[in-house]
mmCIF file of C-alpha atoms and ligand atoms in Angstrom:
data_model
loop_
_atom_site.group_PDB
_atom_site.id
_atom_site.type_symbol
_atom_site.label_atom_id
_atom_site.label_comp_id
_atom_site.label_asym_id
_atom_site.label_seq_id
_atom_site.Cartn_x
_atom_site.Cartn_y
_atom_site.Cartn_z
ATOM 1 C CA MET T 1 -24.982 -37.173 198.905
ATOM 2 C CA PRO T 2 -27.315 -38.620 195.885
ATOM 3 C CA ASN T 3 -25.696 -36.120 193.340
ATOM 4 C CA TYR T 4 -21.852 -37.309 193.146
ATOM 5 C CA LYS T 5 -21.500 -40.456 191.394
ATOM 6 C CA PRO T 6 -19.020 -42.204 193.492
ATOM 7 C CA LYS T 7 -15.516 -43.389 192.661
ATOM 8 C CA PHE T 8 -14.517 -46.629 193.953
ATOM 9 C CA PRO T 9 -10.685 -47.229 194.922
ATOM 10 C CA LYS T 10 -9.371 -50.580 193.548
ATOM 11 C CA ILE T 11 -7.825 -52.568 196.534
ATOM 12 C CA ILE T 12 -7.398 -56.140 194.956
ATOM 13 C CA GLU T 13 -6.749 -58.221 191.908
ATOM 14 C CA ILE T 14 -9.802 -60.330 192.654
ATOM 15 C CA GLU T 15 -8.843 -62.676 190.112
ATOM 16 C CA GLY T 16 -6.034 -63.585 192.044
ATOM 17 C CA VAL T 17 -7.856 -64.852 195.445
ATOM 18 C CA ASP T 18 -8.064 -67.853 196.208
ATOM 19 C CA PRO T 19 -12.238 -68.431 196.725
ATOM 20 C CA SER T 20 -11.851 -71.684 199.460
ATOM 21 C CA PRO T 21 -13.890 -71.120 202.393
ATOM 22 C CA PHE T 22 -12.494 -73.145 204.253
ATOM 23 C CA PRO T 23 -9.215 -72.170 206.701
ATOM 24 C CA ARG T 24 -5.962 -71.828 205.132
ATOM 25 C CA GLU T 25 -3.183 -73.859 206.784
ATOM 26 C CA MET T 26 -0.684 -71.534 208.779
ATOM 27 C CA PRO T 27 2.225 -72.349 210.819
ATOM 28 C CA ILE T 28 1.941 -71.846 214.358
ATOM 29 C CA SER T 29 4.374 -69.747 216.279
ATOM 30 C CA THR T 30 5.674 -69.673 220.207
ATOM 31 C CA ASP T 31 7.364 -67.203 222.565
ATOM 32 C CA GLU T 32 10.303 -68.640 221.759
ATOM 33 C CA SER T 33 10.828 -68.810 217.863
ATOM 34 C CA ARG T 34 8.819 -64.782 218.459
ATOM 35 C CA TYR T 35 11.876 -63.494 220.450
ATOM 36 C CA ASN T 36 14.139 -65.168 217.852
ATOM 37 C CA THR T 37 12.737 -63.885 215.156
ATOM 38 C CA SER T 38 12.804 -60.572 216.718
ATOM 39 C CA LYS T 39 16.350 -61.095 217.608
ATOM 40 C CA ASN T 40 17.151 -61.842 213.862
ATOM 41 C CA THR T 41 15.075 -58.632 212.312
ATOM 42 C CA SER T 42 16.587 -56.365 215.567
ATOM 43 C CA GLY T 43 12.947 -55.299 216.914
ATOM 44 C CA ASN T 44 11.222 -54.103 213.592
ATOM 45 C CA PRO T 45 8.409 -56.009 212.045
ATOM 46 C CA LEU T 46 9.404 -59.019 209.464
ATOM 47 C CA THR T 47 8.403 -57.731 205.819
ATOM 48 C CA ASP T 48 10.147 -60.369 203.460
ATOM 49 C CA TYR T 49 7.670 -63.159 202.706
ATOM 50 C CA LYS T 50 7.945 -65.670 200.143
ATOM 51 C CA GLY T 51 4.930 -67.355 198.367
ATOM 52 C CA LYS T 52 1.543 -65.239 197.340
ATOM 53 C CA SER T 53 0.128 -64.466 200.465
ATOM 54 C CA ASN T 54 1.376 -63.586 203.728
ATOM 55 C CA PRO T 55 0.016 -65.031 207.371
ATOM 56 C CA TYR T 56 -1.896 -62.253 208.589
ATOM 57 C CA ILE T 57 -4.105 -62.598 205.062
ATOM 58 C CA ASP T 58 -4.156 -66.545 205.656
ATOM 59 C CA TYR T 59 -5.217 -66.582 208.815
ATOM 60 C CA GLN T 60 -8.748 -64.915 208.145
ATOM 61 C CA SER T 61 -8.109 -65.239 204.580
ATOM 62 C CA ILE T 62 -8.522 -61.331 204.547
ATOM 63 C CA ASP T 63 -8.642 -61.033 200.932
ATOM 64 C CA LEU T 64 -11.296 -63.266 200.472
ATOM 65 C CA LEU T 65 -13.155 -61.130 203.092
ATOM 66 C CA LEU T 66 -12.676 -58.039 201.166
ATOM 67 C CA SER T 67 -13.391 -59.178 197.680
ATOM 68 C CA LEU T 68 -16.914 -59.470 198.615
ATOM 69 C CA GLN T 69 -18.144 -56.215 198.589
ATOM 70 C CA HIS T 70 -19.896 -55.030 195.164
ATOM 71 C CA PRO T 71 -22.613 -52.391 194.900
ATOM 72 C CA ARG T 72 -24.969 -52.723 191.856
ATOM 73 C CA SER T 73 -25.664 -48.944 191.660
ATOM 74 C CA LYS T 74 -24.067 -46.081 191.243
ATOM 75 C CA GLY T 75 -25.596 -44.594 194.387
ATOM 76 C CA TYR T 76 -23.161 -43.436 196.732
ATOM 77 C CA ASP T 77 -24.926 -44.711 199.639
ATOM 78 C CA GLU T 78 -24.941 -48.114 198.745
ATOM 79 C CA MET T 79 -21.143 -48.763 199.625
ATOM 80 C CA CYS T 80 -21.600 -47.852 203.136
ATOM 81 C CA PHE T 81 -24.955 -50.116 203.103
ATOM 82 C CA PHE T 82 -23.178 -53.090 201.731
ATOM 83 C CA VAL T 83 -20.954 -52.859 204.206
ATOM 84 C CA MET T 84 -22.294 -51.881 206.933
ATOM 85 C CA GLY T 85 -24.931 -55.174 206.348
ATOM 86 C CA GLN T 86 -21.884 -57.697 206.184
ATOM 87 C CA VAL T 87 -20.567 -56.140 209.211
ATOM 88 C CA LYS T 88 -24.005 -56.793 210.953
ATOM 89 C CA GLU T 89 -23.704 -60.228 209.770
ATOM 90 C CA ILE T 90 -20.486 -60.903 210.895
ATOM 91 C CA LEU T 91 -21.429 -59.142 214.769
ATOM 92 C CA PHE T 92 -24.852 -61.604 214.430
ATOM 93 C CA LYS T 93 -22.261 -64.241 214.354
ATOM 94 C CA GLY T 94 -20.079 -63.506 217.162
ATOM 95 C CA LEU T 95 -23.268 -63.104 219.261
ATOM 96 C CA HIS T 96 -24.983 -66.459 218.441
ATOM 97 C CA PHE T 97 -21.948 -67.912 219.611
ATOM 98 C CA GLU T 98 -22.142 -66.644 222.816
ATOM 99 C CA LEU T 99 -25.427 -67.193 223.401
ATOM 100 C CA PHE T 100 -24.787 -70.967 221.631
ATOM 101 C CA ASN T 101 -22.689 -71.035 224.263
ATOM 102 C CA ALA T 102 -24.107 -69.230 227.382
ATOM 103 C CA ARG T 103 -26.904 -71.662 227.283
ATOM 104 C CA GLU T 104 -24.336 -75.229 226.867
ATOM 105 C CA GLN T 105 -22.796 -73.276 229.799
ATOM 106 C CA ILE T 106 -26.189 -73.565 231.760
ATOM 107 C CA LYS T 107 -27.462 -77.011 230.631
ATOM 108 C CA GLU T 108 -24.076 -78.065 232.639
ATOM 109 C CA GLY T 109 -24.820 -75.733 235.433
ATOM 110 C CA GLU T 110 -22.367 -73.222 235.138
ATOM 111 C CA LEU T 111 -23.982 -70.485 235.803
ATOM 112 C CA ASN T 112 -20.614 -67.885 236.502
ATOM 113 C CA ASN T 113 -19.519 -68.990 233.024
ATOM 114 C CA SER T 114 -22.591 -68.215 231.566
ATOM 115 C CA ILE T 115 -23.198 -64.845 233.299
ATOM 116 C CA GLU T 116 -19.977 -63.718 232.318
ATOM 117 C CA ILE T 117 -20.382 -65.232 228.414
ATOM 118 C CA LEU T 118 -23.802 -63.416 228.455
ATOM 119 C CA SER T 119 -22.231 -60.225 229.623
ATOM 120 C CA ARG T 120 -20.141 -60.492 226.129
ATOM 121 C CA ALA T 121 -22.936 -60.797 224.705
ATOM 122 C CA THR T 122 -24.698 -57.602 226.048
ATOM 123 C CA ASN T 123 -21.451 -55.517 224.353
ATOM 124 C CA PHE T 124 -22.168 -57.184 220.939
ATOM 125 C CA VAL T 125 -25.338 -56.343 221.259
ATOM 126 C CA LYS T 126 -24.694 -52.670 222.383
ATOM 127 C CA TYR T 127 -21.953 -52.915 219.124
ATOM 128 C CA LEU T 128 -24.972 -53.602 216.804
ATOM 129 C CA SER T 129 -27.023 -50.743 218.161
ATOM 130 C CA ASP T 130 -24.049 -48.146 217.880
ATOM 131 C CA SER T 131 -23.908 -49.689 214.075
ATOM 132 C CA TRP T 132 -27.124 -48.301 213.198
ATOM 133 C CA SER T 133 -25.276 -44.411 213.665
ATOM 134 C CA ILE T 134 -23.395 -44.863 210.509
ATOM 135 C CA LEU T 135 -26.471 -46.520 208.410
ATOM 136 C CA SER T 136 -28.491 -43.208 210.393
ATOM 137 C CA THR T 137 -26.053 -40.900 207.905
ATOM 138 C CA ILE T 138 -27.682 -42.314 204.544
ATOM 139 C CA LYS T 139 -30.512 -39.966 203.550
ATOM 140 C CA ALA T 140 -33.941 -40.818 202.325
ATOM 141 C CA GLU T 141 -32.717 -39.895 198.612
ATOM 142 C CA GLY T 142 -29.530 -41.623 199.206
ATOM 143 C CA PHE T 143 -31.420 -44.657 199.824
ATOM 144 C CA SER T 144 -33.643 -44.461 197.007
ATOM 145 C CA GLU T 145 -30.692 -44.421 194.741
ATOM 146 C CA PHE T 146 -29.813 -47.942 195.078
ATOM 147 C CA ARG T 147 -33.254 -49.756 196.735
ATOM 148 C CA ASP T 148 -34.486 -50.957 193.867
ATOM 149 C CA HIS T 149 -31.130 -52.960 192.861
ATOM 150 C CA LEU T 150 -32.262 -55.056 196.381
ATOM 151 C CA GLY T 151 -34.753 -56.781 194.416
ATOM 152 C CA THR T 152 -37.063 -58.978 197.151
ATOM 153 C CA ALA T 153 -34.270 -58.740 199.231
ATOM 154 C CA SER T 154 -34.170 -57.530 203.331
ATOM 155 C CA GLY T 155 -33.189 -58.441 206.161
ATOM 156 C CA GLN T 156 -36.088 -60.686 207.263
ATOM 157 C CA LEU T 157 -34.207 -63.445 205.432
ATOM 158 C CA SER T 158 -30.649 -62.833 207.679
ATOM 159 C CA PHE T 159 -30.065 -66.665 208.540
ATOM 160 C CA MET T 160 -27.988 -65.661 210.871
ATOM 161 C CA TYR T 161 -30.328 -62.885 212.334
ATOM 162 C CA ARG T 162 -32.818 -65.623 212.622
ATOM 163 C CA HIS T 163 -30.712 -68.058 214.547
ATOM 164 C CA VAL T 164 -29.678 -65.337 216.932
ATOM 165 C CA GLU T 165 -34.069 -65.099 217.490
ATOM 166 C CA PHE T 166 -34.463 -68.702 217.583
ATOM 167 C CA ILE T 167 -31.751 -69.491 220.640
ATOM 168 C CA LEU T 168 -33.437 -66.437 222.093
ATOM 169 C CA GLY T 169 -36.949 -68.070 222.522
ATOM 170 C CA ASN T 170 -38.393 -65.555 219.769
ATOM 171 C CA LYS T 171 -39.869 -68.797 217.318
ATOM 172 C CA SER T 172 -41.251 -68.598 213.874
ATOM 173 C CA VAL T 173 -42.149 -71.639 211.682
ATOM 174 C CA LYS T 174 -43.400 -69.293 209.270
ATOM 175 C CA MET T 175 -40.239 -66.905 209.320
ATOM 176 C CA ALA T 176 -38.403 -70.237 209.627
ATOM 177 C CA SER T 177 -39.765 -71.885 206.079
ATOM 178 C CA ALA T 178 -38.415 -68.786 203.868
ATOM 179 C CA HIS T 179 -34.611 -70.763 204.065
ATOM 180 C CA LYS T 180 -36.449 -74.295 203.836
ATOM 181 C CA ASN T 181 -35.247 -73.820 199.874
ATOM 182 C CA VAL T 182 -31.936 -73.138 200.535
ATOM 183 C CA PRO T 183 -30.108 -76.645 201.394
ATOM 184 C CA HIS T 184 -27.653 -75.359 202.707
ATOM 185 C CA VAL T 185 -28.902 -73.080 205.555
ATOM 186 C CA TRP T 186 -31.818 -75.104 206.148
ATOM 187 C CA PRO T 187 -30.602 -77.868 208.382
ATOM 188 C CA GLU T 188 -28.835 -75.684 210.956
ATOM 189 C CA ILE T 189 -32.206 -73.143 210.838
ATOM 190 C CA GLU T 190 -34.953 -76.459 211.543
ATOM 191 C CA ASN T 191 -32.411 -77.553 214.377
ATOM 192 C CA SER T 192 -32.514 -73.867 216.279
ATOM 193 C CA LEU T 193 -36.154 -73.786 215.404
ATOM 194 C CA ASN T 194 -36.882 -77.183 217.265
ATOM 195 C CA THR T 195 -34.443 -76.940 219.993
ATOM 196 C CA PRO T 196 -35.110 -75.126 223.634
ATOM 197 C CA SER T 197 -33.919 -71.746 223.262
ATOM 198 C CA LEU T 198 -31.411 -70.666 226.331
ATOM 199 C CA TYR T 199 -34.549 -69.284 228.214
ATOM 200 C CA ASP T 200 -36.075 -72.675 228.059
ATOM 201 C CA GLU T 201 -32.610 -74.126 229.675
ATOM 202 C CA ILE T 202 -32.993 -71.504 232.165
ATOM 203 C CA ILE T 203 -36.356 -72.649 233.117
ATOM 204 C CA PHE T 204 -35.060 -76.460 233.420
ATOM 205 C CA TYR T 205 -32.646 -75.111 235.403
ATOM 206 C CA LEU T 206 -34.908 -73.516 238.161
ATOM 207 C CA SER T 207 -36.302 -76.718 238.091
ATOM 208 C CA ARG T 208 -33.710 -78.742 238.540
ATOM 209 C CA GLU T 209 -32.702 -76.263 241.388
ATOM 210 C CA GLY T 210 -35.979 -77.274 243.278
ATOM 211 C CA TYR T 211 -38.466 -74.068 241.720
ATOM 212 C CA LYS T 212 -41.966 -75.641 241.154
ATOM 213 C CA ILE T 213 -42.492 -75.012 237.357
ATOM 214 C CA THR T 214 -45.109 -76.351 235.479
ATOM 215 C CA GLU T 215 -45.186 -79.307 233.156
ATOM 216 C CA ASP T 216 -46.108 -76.631 230.276
ATOM 217 C CA ALA T 217 -43.135 -74.662 230.653
ATOM 218 C CA LEU T 218 -41.077 -77.658 231.092
ATOM 219 C CA ASN T 219 -42.247 -79.730 227.749
ATOM 220 C CA ARG T 220 -43.911 -78.206 224.895
ATOM 221 C CA ASP T 221 -44.022 -77.434 220.895
ATOM 222 C CA TRP T 222 -40.439 -75.751 221.259
ATOM 223 C CA SER T 223 -41.281 -73.983 217.472
ATOM 224 C CA LYS T 224 -43.555 -71.760 219.417
ATOM 225 C CA THR T 225 -42.086 -68.771 220.587
ATOM 226 C CA TYR T 226 -42.281 -68.638 224.398
ATOM 227 C CA LYS T 227 -45.170 -67.568 226.009
ATOM 228 C CA ALA T 228 -45.088 -66.118 229.914
ATOM 229 C CA ASN T 229 -45.640 -68.447 232.386
ATOM 230 C CA THR T 230 -46.655 -68.022 236.433
ATOM 231 C CA SER T 231 -45.139 -70.558 237.237
ATOM 232 C CA VAL T 232 -41.611 -69.133 235.860
ATOM 233 C CA LYS T 233 -42.977 -65.706 237.307
ATOM 234 C CA ASN T 234 -43.381 -66.471 240.598
ATOM 235 C CA ALA T 235 -39.948 -67.875 240.845
ATOM 236 C CA TRP T 236 -38.295 -65.294 239.536
ATOM 237 C CA LEU T 237 -39.990 -63.214 242.289
ATOM 238 C CA SER T 238 -38.776 -65.842 244.884
ATOM 239 C CA ILE T 239 -35.434 -65.257 243.462
ATOM 240 C CA TYR T 240 -35.296 -61.893 243.669
ATOM 241 C CA LYS T 241 -36.191 -61.693 247.468
ATOM 242 C CA LYS T 242 -32.347 -61.840 247.796
ATOM 243 C CA PRO T 243 -31.192 -59.134 245.415
ATOM 244 C CA THR T 244 -27.398 -60.221 247.005
ATOM 245 C CA ASN T 245 -23.686 -60.864 244.675
ATOM 246 C CA GLU T 246 -23.964 -63.898 246.134
ATOM 247 C CA ASN T 247 -27.327 -64.811 244.724
ATOM 248 C CA ARG T 248 -25.624 -66.212 241.310
ATOM 249 C CA LEU T 249 -30.081 -67.018 239.832
ATOM 250 C CA PHE T 250 -31.001 -62.683 240.577
ATOM 251 C CA GLN T 251 -27.260 -61.967 238.667
ATOM 252 C CA LEU T 252 -28.011 -64.231 236.281
ATOM 253 C CA ALA T 253 -31.536 -62.492 235.879
ATOM 254 C CA GLU T 254 -30.247 -59.086 235.432
ATOM 255 C CA CYS T 255 -27.870 -60.076 232.941
ATOM 256 C CA LEU T 256 -30.450 -61.393 231.050
ATOM 257 C CA ILE T 257 -32.506 -58.562 230.989
ATOM 258 C CA THR T 258 -29.621 -55.720 230.596
ATOM 259 C CA PHE T 259 -29.206 -57.914 227.582
ATOM 260 C CA GLU T 260 -32.772 -57.316 226.590
ATOM 261 C CA GLU T 261 -33.085 -53.561 227.541
ATOM 262 C CA TYR T 262 -29.893 -53.031 224.914
ATOM 263 C CA PHE T 263 -31.502 -55.958 222.486
ATOM 264 C CA SER T 264 -34.556 -53.841 222.191
ATOM 265 C CA ILE T 265 -32.564 -51.001 221.906
ATOM 266 C CA TYR T 266 -31.339 -52.108 218.824
ATOM 267 C CA ARG T 267 -34.754 -52.973 217.264
ATOM 268 C CA TRP T 268 -35.951 -49.501 218.425
ATOM 269 C CA ARG T 269 -32.821 -48.060 216.067
ATOM 270 C CA HIS T 270 -33.703 -49.818 213.153
ATOM 271 C CA PHE T 271 -37.387 -48.957 213.346
ATOM 272 C CA VAL T 272 -36.934 -45.373 213.567
ATOM 273 C CA LEU T 273 -34.431 -45.325 210.929
ATOM 274 C CA VAL T 274 -35.913 -46.943 208.655
ATOM 275 C CA LYS T 275 -39.414 -44.742 209.733
ATOM 276 C CA LYS T 276 -36.576 -41.846 208.458
ATOM 277 C CA MET T 277 -35.668 -43.537 205.157
ATOM 278 C CA ILE T 278 -38.870 -45.044 204.052
ATOM 279 C CA GLY T 279 -41.534 -43.505 205.567
ATOM 280 C CA TYR T 280 -44.474 -45.688 205.215
ATOM 281 C CA LYS T 281 -43.597 -47.302 201.562
ATOM 282 C CA SER T 282 -44.096 -51.045 201.778
ATOM 283 C CA GLY T 283 -40.245 -53.155 202.777
ATOM 284 C CA THR T 284 -38.312 -54.806 200.447
ATOM 285 C CA GLY T 285 -39.232 -58.534 201.809
ATOM 286 C CA GLY T 286 -42.920 -58.067 201.162
ATOM 287 C CA SER T 287 -44.129 -56.974 204.285
ATOM 288 C CA SER T 288 -45.765 -53.844 205.148
ATOM 289 C CA GLY T 289 -42.498 -52.675 206.417
ATOM 290 C CA VAL T 290 -42.312 -49.847 209.273
ATOM 291 C CA GLU T 291 -45.891 -51.181 210.855
ATOM 292 C CA TRP T 292 -44.385 -54.610 211.052
ATOM 293 C CA LEU T 293 -41.058 -53.961 212.140
ATOM 294 C CA GLU T 294 -43.162 -51.793 215.008
ATOM 295 C CA LYS T 295 -44.812 -54.799 215.799
ATOM 296 C CA VAL T 296 -41.549 -57.038 216.245
ATOM 297 C CA THR T 297 -40.008 -54.283 217.582
ATOM 298 C CA LYS T 298 -42.397 -54.310 221.155
ATOM 299 C CA HIS T 299 -41.497 -58.719 221.805
ATOM 300 C CA HIS T 300 -39.357 -59.685 224.823
ATOM 301 C CA PHE T 301 -37.990 -62.470 225.299
ATOM 302 C CA PHE T 302 -37.815 -62.562 229.158
ATOM 303 C CA PRO T 303 -41.564 -61.787 229.599
ATOM 304 C CA GLU T 304 -41.662 -62.739 233.375
ATOM 305 C CA LEU T 305 -38.403 -61.050 234.030
ATOM 306 C CA TRP T 306 -40.175 -56.989 232.940
ATOM 307 C CA ASP T 307 -43.607 -58.615 234.682
ATOM 308 C CA ILE T 308 -41.926 -59.263 237.651
ATOM 309 C CA ARG T 309 -40.836 -55.147 238.321
ATOM 310 C CA ASN T 310 -44.509 -54.296 239.034
ATOM 311 C CA GLU T 311 -44.258 -56.196 242.506
ATOM 312 C CA LEU T 312 -40.488 -55.297 242.835
HETATM 313 C C1 HEM B 1 -30.289 -48.696 206.321
HETATM 314 C C2 HEM B 1 -31.619 -49.455 205.876
HETATM 315 C C3 HEM B 1 -32.679 -50.407 205.861
HETATM 316 C C4 HEM B 1 -33.837 -50.154 205.809
HETATM 317 C C5 HEM B 1 -34.700 -48.860 205.196
HETATM 318 C C6 HEM B 1 -34.602 -51.647 206.228
HETATM 319 C C7 HEM B 1 -35.848 -51.930 206.442
HETATM 320 C C8 HEM B 1 -36.148 -53.258 206.816
HETATM 321 C C9 HEM B 1 -37.914 -52.997 206.616
HETATM 322 C C10 HEM B 1 -38.821 -52.475 205.905
HETATM 323 C C11 HEM B 1 -37.874 -54.749 207.340
HETATM 324 C C12 HEM B 1 -39.295 -55.245 207.215
HETATM 325 C C13 HEM B 1 -38.885 -56.479 206.414
HETATM 326 C C14 HEM B 1 -39.403 -55.976 205.030
HETATM 327 O O1 HEM B 1 -38.229 -55.619 203.772
HETATM 328 O O2 HEM B 1 -40.646 -56.392 203.908
HETATM 329 C C15 HEM B 1 -36.923 -54.703 207.622
HETATM 330 C C16 HEM B 1 -36.118 -56.400 208.099
HETATM 331 C C17 HEM B 1 -35.388 -56.358 209.358
HETATM 332 N N1 HEM B 1 -33.892 -56.026 208.857
HETATM 333 FE FE1 HEM B 1 -33.717 -53.730 207.954
HETATM 334 N N2 HEM B 1 -33.427 -52.089 206.974
HETATM 335 C C18 HEM B 1 -32.352 -51.576 206.655
HETATM 336 C C19 HEM B 1 -30.733 -52.098 206.825
HETATM 337 C C20 HEM B 1 -31.162 -53.207 207.979
HETATM 338 C C21 HEM B 1 -29.642 -53.912 207.668
HETATM 339 C C22 HEM B 1 -28.248 -52.982 207.684
HETATM 340 C C23 HEM B 1 -29.909 -54.953 208.311
HETATM 341 C C24 HEM B 1 -28.772 -55.990 208.906
HETATM 342 C C25 HEM B 1 -28.062 -56.777 208.075
HETATM 343 C C26 HEM B 1 -31.280 -54.994 208.950
HETATM 344 C C27 HEM B 1 -32.035 -55.683 209.352
HETATM 345 C C28 HEM B 1 -33.028 -56.356 209.175
HETATM 346 C C29 HEM B 1 -33.896 -57.757 210.016
HETATM 347 C C30 HEM B 1 -33.154 -58.629 210.660
HETATM 348 C C31 HEM B 1 -35.112 -57.440 209.762
HETATM 349 C C32 HEM B 1 -36.236 -58.851 209.981
HETATM 350 C C33 HEM B 1 -36.312 -57.893 211.701
HETATM 351 C C34 HEM B 1 -37.254 -59.585 212.460
HETATM 352 O O3 HEM B 1 -37.690 -60.515 212.096
HETATM 353 O O4 HEM B 1 -37.449 -58.732 213.422
HETATM 354 N N3 HEM B 1 -31.857 -53.938 207.697
HETATM 355 N N4 HEM B 1 -35.480 -53.935 207.663
#
């Protein structure tokens, strides 16, 4: 819709918003208090609030959240791009939370919890993939109406996405270094770069369970991307000899490969959308664009789980 200059409906007086990112104070409710309230209101929703806010707004700082959408051009499609960019960041955060806790549970040997958490993580990735459908309604002309306003901003600078890649073992000192100058972001990126990933922890677990894993997989430079290892492949091959519900390691491996199946779809859809929108033009973040994305799209987090398919 490049020829229509959008109108922006006013939703909020942003001058009145409390800009603090910290949680706002809120009372808690109980079954009993909720029952008494609904008795007092004869079962109708509460609509009479005192003060300058209400508990729904305060619980998630909704007014602050909805004050952060500021398209910078008159291009119709920028609002869609802006909103979806923020939605994806929040989804990356939700996804990372699950992966972080799946790793915690593996460390404690709680395989069942980890499998349950990973199944939610996979649903996050499916949802992230589906979100490209909304962005792919933006046509090349519509995108070019606001692209200049991005300056050198690019998704490659998403620190939340980098946390996702790092916890999955796709490390890069170079990609991490883009955040070195941001004092409130860098310490955790650096920490994540140098910490064993979810898959590294799974490999430690295999070793603790008696599978023969060689030292190069158990003690290495964690800031390097994980590379396929023969002893890990052999461990999975022996686990796959018993493909049953009771074999929790087999179930975990299937969870991981399904997760990666959808992550590949996520990357692939981004790559195809970029090709459709900007062809072979350079990226805003300094890369060659589609050519660079094609390379990163091929990455596998759990290489041995793909390798063994030739032998199953
Ligand atoms: C809709 C139009 C979009 C286009 C044309 C586009 C284009 C690109 C290009 C060309 C790159 C390569 C790096 C560079 O900029 O030089 C890239 C990387 C990236 N983009 Fe997008 N992008 C779009 C939307 C998004 C959105 C909404 C997100 C999510 C917030 C996103 C996330 C990323 C990420 C995370 C990378 C780095 C990939 C990696 O490190 O593996 N992109 N994008």
